[in-house]
Short mmCIF file of C-alpha atoms and ligand atoms in Angstrom, two decimals:
data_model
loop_
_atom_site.label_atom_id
_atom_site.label_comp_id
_atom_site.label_asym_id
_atom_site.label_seq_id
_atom_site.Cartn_x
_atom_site.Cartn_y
_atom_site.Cartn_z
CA UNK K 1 133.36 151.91 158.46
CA UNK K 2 130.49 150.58 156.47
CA UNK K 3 130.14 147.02 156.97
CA UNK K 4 130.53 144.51 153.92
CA UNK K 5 129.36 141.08 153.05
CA UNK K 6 130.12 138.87 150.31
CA UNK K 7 129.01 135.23 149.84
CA UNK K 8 129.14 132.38 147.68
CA UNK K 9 127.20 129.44 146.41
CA UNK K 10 129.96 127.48 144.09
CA UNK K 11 131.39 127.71 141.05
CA UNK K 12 130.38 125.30 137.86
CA UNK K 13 128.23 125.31 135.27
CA UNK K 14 124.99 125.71 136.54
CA UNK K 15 122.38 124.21 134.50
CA UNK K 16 119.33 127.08 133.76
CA UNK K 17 116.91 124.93 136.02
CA UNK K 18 118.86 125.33 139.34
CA UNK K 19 120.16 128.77 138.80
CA UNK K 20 117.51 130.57 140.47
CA UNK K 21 117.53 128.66 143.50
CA UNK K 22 121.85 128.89 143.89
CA UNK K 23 120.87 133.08 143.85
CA UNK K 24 118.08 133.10 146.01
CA UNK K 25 120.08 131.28 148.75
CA UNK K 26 123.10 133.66 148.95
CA UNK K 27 120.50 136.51 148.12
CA UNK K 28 118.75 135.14 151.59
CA UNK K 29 121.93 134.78 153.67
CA UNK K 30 123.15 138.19 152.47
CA UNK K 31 119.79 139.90 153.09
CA UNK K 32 119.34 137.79 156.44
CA UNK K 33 122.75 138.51 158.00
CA UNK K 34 123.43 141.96 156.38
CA UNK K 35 121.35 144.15 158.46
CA UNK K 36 122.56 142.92 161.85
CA UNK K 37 126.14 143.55 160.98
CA UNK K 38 124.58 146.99 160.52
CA UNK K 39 123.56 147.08 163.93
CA UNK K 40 126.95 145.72 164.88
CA UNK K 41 127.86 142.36 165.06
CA UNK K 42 131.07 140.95 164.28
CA UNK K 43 133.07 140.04 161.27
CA UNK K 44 133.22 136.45 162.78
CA UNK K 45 129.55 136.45 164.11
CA UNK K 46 128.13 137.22 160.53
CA UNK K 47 131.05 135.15 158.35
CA UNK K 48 129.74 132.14 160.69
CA UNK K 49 125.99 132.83 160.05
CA UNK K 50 125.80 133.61 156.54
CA UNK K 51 127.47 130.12 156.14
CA UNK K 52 125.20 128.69 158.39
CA UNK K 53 122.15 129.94 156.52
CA UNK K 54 123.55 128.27 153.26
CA UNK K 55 124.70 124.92 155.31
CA UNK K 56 121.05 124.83 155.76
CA UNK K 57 119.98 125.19 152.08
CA UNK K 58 120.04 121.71 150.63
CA UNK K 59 120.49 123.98 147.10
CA UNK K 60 124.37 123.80 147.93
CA UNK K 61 127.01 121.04 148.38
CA UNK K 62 127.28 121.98 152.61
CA UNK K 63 125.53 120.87 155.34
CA UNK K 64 122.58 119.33 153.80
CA UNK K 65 122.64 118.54 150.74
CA UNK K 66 126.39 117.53 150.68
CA UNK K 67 127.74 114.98 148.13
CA UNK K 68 128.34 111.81 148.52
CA UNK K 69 131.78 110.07 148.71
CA UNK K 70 132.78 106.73 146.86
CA UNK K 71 130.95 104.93 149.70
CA UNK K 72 127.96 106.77 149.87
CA UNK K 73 128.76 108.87 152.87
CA UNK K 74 128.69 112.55 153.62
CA UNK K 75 132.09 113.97 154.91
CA UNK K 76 132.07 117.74 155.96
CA UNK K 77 135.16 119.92 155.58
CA UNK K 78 134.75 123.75 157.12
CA UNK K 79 137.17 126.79 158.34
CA UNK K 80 137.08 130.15 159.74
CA UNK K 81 139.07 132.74 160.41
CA UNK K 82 139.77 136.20 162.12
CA UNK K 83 141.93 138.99 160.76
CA UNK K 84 142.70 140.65 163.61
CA UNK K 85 145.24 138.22 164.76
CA UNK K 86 145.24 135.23 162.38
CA UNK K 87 143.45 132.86 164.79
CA UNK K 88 141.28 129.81 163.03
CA UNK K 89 139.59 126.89 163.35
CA UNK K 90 138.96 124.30 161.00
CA UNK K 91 137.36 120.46 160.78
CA UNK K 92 137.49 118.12 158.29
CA UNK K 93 135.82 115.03 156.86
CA UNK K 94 133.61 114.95 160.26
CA UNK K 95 130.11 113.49 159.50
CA UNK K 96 126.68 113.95 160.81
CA UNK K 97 126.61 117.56 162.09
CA UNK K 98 124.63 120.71 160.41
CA UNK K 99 127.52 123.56 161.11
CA UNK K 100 130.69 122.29 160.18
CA UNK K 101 131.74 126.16 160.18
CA UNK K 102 130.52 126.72 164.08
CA UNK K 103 132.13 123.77 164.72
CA UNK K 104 135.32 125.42 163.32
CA UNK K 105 134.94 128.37 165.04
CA UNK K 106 134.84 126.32 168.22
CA UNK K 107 138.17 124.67 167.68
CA UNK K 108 139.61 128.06 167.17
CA UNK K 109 137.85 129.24 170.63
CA UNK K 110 137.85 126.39 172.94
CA UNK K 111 141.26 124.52 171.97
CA UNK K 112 145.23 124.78 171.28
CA UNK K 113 144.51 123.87 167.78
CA UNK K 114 143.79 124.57 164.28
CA UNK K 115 142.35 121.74 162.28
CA UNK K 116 140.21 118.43 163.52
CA UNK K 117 139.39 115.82 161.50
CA UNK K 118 137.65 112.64 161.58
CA UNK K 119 136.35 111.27 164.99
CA UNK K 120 138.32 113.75 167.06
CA UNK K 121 136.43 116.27 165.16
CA UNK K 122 132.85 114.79 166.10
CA UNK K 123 133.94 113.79 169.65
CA UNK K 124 134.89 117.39 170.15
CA UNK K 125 131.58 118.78 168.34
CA UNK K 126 129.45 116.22 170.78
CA UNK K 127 131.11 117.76 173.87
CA UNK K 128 130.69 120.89 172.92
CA UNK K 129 126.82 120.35 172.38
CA UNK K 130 126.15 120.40 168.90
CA UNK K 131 123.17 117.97 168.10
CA UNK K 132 124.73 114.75 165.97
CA UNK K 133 122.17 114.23 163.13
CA UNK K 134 121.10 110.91 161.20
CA UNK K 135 123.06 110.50 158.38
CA UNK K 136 119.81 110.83 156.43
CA UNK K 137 118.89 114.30 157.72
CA UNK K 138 121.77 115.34 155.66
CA UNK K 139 120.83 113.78 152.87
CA UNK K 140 118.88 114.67 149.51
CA UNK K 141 117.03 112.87 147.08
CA UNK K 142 119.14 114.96 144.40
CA UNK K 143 122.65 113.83 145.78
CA UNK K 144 121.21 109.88 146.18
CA UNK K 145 120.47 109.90 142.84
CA UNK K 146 123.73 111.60 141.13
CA UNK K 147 125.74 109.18 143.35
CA UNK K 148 123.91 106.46 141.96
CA UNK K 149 124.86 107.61 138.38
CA UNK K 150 128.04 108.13 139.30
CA UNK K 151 128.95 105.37 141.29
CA UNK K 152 130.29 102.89 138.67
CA UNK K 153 131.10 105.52 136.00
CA UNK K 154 134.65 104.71 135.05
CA UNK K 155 135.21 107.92 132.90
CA UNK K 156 133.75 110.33 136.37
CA UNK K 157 136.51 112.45 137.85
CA UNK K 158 136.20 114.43 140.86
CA UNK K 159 137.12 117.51 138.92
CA UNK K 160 134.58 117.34 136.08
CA UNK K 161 132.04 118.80 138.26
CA UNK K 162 133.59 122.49 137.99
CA UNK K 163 133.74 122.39 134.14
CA UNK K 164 130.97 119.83 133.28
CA UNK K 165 127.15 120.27 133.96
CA UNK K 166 127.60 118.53 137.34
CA UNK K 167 127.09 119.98 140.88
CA UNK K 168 129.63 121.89 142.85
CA UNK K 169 128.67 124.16 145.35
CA UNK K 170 130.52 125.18 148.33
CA UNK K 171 129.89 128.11 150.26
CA UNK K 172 131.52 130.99 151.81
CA UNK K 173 131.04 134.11 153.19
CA UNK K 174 133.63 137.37 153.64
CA UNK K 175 132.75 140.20 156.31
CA UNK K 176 134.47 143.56 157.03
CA UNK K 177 132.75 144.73 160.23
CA UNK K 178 131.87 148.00 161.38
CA UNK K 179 135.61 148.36 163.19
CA UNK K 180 137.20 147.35 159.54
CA UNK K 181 137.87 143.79 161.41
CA UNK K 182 137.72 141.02 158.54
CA UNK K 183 136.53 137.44 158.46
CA UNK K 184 136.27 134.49 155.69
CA UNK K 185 134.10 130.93 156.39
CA UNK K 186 134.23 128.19 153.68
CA UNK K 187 132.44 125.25 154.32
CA UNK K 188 131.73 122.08 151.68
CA UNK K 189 130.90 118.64 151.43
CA UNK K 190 133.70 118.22 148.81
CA UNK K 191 133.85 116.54 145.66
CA UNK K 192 131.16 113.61 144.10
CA UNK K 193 132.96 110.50 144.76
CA UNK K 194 135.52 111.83 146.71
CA UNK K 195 138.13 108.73 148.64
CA UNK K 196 136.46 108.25 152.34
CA UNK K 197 139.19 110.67 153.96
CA UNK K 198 139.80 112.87 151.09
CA UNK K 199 140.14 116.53 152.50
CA UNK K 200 140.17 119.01 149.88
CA UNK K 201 140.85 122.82 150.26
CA UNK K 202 138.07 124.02 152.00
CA UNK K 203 139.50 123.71 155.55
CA UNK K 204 143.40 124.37 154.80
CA UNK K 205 144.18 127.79 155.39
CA UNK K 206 145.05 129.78 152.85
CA UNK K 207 143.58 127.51 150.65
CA UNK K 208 139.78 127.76 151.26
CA UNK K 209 140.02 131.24 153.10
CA UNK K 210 142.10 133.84 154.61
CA UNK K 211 141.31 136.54 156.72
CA UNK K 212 144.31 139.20 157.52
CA UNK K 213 142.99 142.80 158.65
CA UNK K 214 146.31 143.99 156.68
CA UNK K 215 145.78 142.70 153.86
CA UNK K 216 142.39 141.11 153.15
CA UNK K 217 139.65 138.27 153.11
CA UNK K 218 139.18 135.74 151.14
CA UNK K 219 136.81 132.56 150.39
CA UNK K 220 137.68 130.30 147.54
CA UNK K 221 135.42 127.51 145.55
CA UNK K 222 136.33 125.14 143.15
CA UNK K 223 138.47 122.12 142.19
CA UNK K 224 139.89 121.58 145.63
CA UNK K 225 143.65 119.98 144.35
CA UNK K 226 143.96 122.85 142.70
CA UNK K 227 143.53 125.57 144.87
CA UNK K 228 145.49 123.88 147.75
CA UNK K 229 148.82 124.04 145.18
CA UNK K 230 148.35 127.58 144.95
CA UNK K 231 146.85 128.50 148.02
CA UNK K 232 144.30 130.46 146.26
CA UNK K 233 143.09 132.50 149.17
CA UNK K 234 146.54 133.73 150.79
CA UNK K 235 147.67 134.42 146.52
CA UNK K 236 144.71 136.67 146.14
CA UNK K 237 145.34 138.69 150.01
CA UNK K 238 148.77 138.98 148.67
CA UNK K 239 147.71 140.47 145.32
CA UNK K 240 145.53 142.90 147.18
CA UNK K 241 148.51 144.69 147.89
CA UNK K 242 149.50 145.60 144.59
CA UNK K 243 146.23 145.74 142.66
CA UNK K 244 143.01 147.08 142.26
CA UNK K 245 140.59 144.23 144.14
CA UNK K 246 138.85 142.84 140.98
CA UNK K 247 142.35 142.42 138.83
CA UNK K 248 143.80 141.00 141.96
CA UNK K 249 141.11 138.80 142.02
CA UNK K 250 141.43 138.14 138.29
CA UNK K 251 145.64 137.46 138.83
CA UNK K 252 144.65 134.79 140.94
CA UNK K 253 142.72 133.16 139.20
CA UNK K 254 145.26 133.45 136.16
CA UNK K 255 147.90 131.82 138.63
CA UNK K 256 145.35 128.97 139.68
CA UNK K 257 145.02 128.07 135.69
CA UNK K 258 148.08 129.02 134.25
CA UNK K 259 150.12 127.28 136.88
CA UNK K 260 147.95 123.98 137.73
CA UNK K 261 145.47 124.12 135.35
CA UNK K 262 143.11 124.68 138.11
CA UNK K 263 139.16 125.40 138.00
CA UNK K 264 137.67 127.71 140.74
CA UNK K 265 136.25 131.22 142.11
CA UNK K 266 137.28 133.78 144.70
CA UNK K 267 135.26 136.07 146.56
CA UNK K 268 137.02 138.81 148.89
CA UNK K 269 136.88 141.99 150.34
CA UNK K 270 140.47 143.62 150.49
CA UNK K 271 142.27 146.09 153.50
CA UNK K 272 140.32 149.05 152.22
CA UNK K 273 137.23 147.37 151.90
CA UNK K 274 136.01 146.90 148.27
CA UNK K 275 134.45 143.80 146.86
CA UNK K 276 136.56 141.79 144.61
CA UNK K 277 135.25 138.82 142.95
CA UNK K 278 136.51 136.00 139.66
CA UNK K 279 136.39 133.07 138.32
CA UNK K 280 137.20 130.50 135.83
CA UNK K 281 134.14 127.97 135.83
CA UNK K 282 131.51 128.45 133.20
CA UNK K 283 129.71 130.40 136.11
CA UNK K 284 129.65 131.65 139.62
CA UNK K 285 126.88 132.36 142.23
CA UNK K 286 127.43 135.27 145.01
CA UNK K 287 125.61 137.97 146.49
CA UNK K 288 127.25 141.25 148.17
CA UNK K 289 125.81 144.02 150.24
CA UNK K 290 126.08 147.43 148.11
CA UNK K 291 124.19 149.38 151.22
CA UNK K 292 121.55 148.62 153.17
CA UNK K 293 118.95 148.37 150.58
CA UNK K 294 120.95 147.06 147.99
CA UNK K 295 121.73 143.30 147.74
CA UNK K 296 123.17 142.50 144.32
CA UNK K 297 122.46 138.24 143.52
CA UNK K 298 124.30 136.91 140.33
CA UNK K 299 124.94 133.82 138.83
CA UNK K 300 128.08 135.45 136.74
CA UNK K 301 129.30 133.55 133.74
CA UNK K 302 132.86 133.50 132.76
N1 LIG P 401 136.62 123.27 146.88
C1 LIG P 401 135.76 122.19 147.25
C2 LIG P 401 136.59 120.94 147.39
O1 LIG P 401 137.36 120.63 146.49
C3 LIG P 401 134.62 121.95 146.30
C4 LIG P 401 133.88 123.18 145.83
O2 LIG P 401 134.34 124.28 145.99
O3 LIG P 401 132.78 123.05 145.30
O4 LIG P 401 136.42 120.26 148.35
#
């Protein structure tokens, strides 16, 4: 099998200005990770460290660089998960840690659960040894400020970001491995101004990503109420079965509007391994692996 890799950096109108930094980043993590799953690492290995690589990048709305909720805080939302058998791990709203995702992957690994949230989540993270940051080291100067705008903006809704010329950019990553074993990773810092506790998509399964060697992977972005009511990813691993992977890709995203009038993207590699990829924003950035020396970077408008 020739491995495959697919990320994403959100999916919203991307003012000009920022659009070359939301393609260099998955560009970087696609480039970065894509060679070693060459030489053989996992599905789950490179899902988690392509997402890693764009937690870091305070260009996207994970990690650093994560919104803001209506009291100024960062809350952290992240899954993964392993088509070979279904297993994953998820945390949500848990604050102060870089890797949400490799947190995730730890509750799948080390626990009898599925989801953590809150401060079960970061007592878990603690004991397993990842480093609790200030709250400021997640912070940027860019996310300060649009909270400040935001803050007392009666007309603001947490959905205008994926239609408006407001920031939304949660990433993912999909990985068919050298074995043809799949993987998805979503992690986000949510919506501006979300409720303190609001969990949105990102770490529900089926919602934010689905892996299923049978069928599929997926990793979703967008307005997170939405895609939850159609359970975006598991509706697009479904269609793979009965279309070709961009007009499955496509149906899904017709479901997610027609049905809720949602807003979102998918990214996803199906069974046979092909790339599928749509969305309904004004844009989209994500970066696949067409080969070894072939790394294609768009910001794709609708
Ligand atoms: N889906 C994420 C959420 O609603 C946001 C995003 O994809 O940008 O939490």
């Amino acid at each position: 099998m020739i491995p495959k890799l697919i990320v994403h950096g959100g999916a919203w109108n991307f003012p000009k200005e920022t659009e070359q930094a939301h393609r260099n980043g998955v560009k970087y993590a696609v480039e970065t990770i894509y060679p070693l799953l060459l030489d053989g690492m996992s599905a789950l290995d490179a899902a988690e460290k392509a997402v890693n690589i764009l937690e870091e990048d305070p260009t996207y709305d994970a990690g650093k660089g994560a919104f803001l909720n209506e009291i100024g805080e960062i809350e952290l939302d992240a899954m993964i998960m392993d088509g070979r058998d279904l297993s994953f791990g998820a945390v949500a709203a848990i604050q102060n840690f870089l890797h949400p995702v490799s947190i995730a992957r730890k509750v799948m690994e080390k626990t009898e659960h599925c989801l953590l949230v809150g401060k079960g989540a970061q007592s878990f993270a603690q004991a397993e040894g990842f480093s609790i940051l200030a709250s400021e080291e997640l912070l940027t100067e860019r996310e300060l400020t649009f909270f400040q705008k935001i803050q007392n903006d009666p007309s603001f809704r947490t959905y205008h970001p994926f239609d408006m010329n407001k920031p939304s950019d949660t990433v993912g990553a999909v990985v068919m491995d050298h074995h043809g074993n799949l993987a998805a990773a979503t992690s986000t810092g949510g919506t501006a101004r979300k409720k303190q506790g609001r969990v949105g998509d990102s770490p529900i399964v089926g919602a934010g990503a689905y892996a299923d060697n049978q069928l599929g992977a997926v990793s979703t972005t967008g307005w997170g109420e939405s895609i939850m009511k159609v359970l975006l990813a598991k509706a697009l691993c479904d269609l793979f079965s009965k279309y070709s992977p961009i007009k499955a890709a496509i149906k899904s995203i017709d479901i997610l509007e027609k049905r809720v009038s949602g807003l979102g993207g998918v990214i996803g590699i199906n069974a046979a391994g092909n790339y599928a990829f749509a969305h309904n924003t004004p844009k989209m950035a994500f970066a696949y692996a067409n080969g070894p020396e072939k790394v294609i970077a768009k910001i794709k408008s609708a």
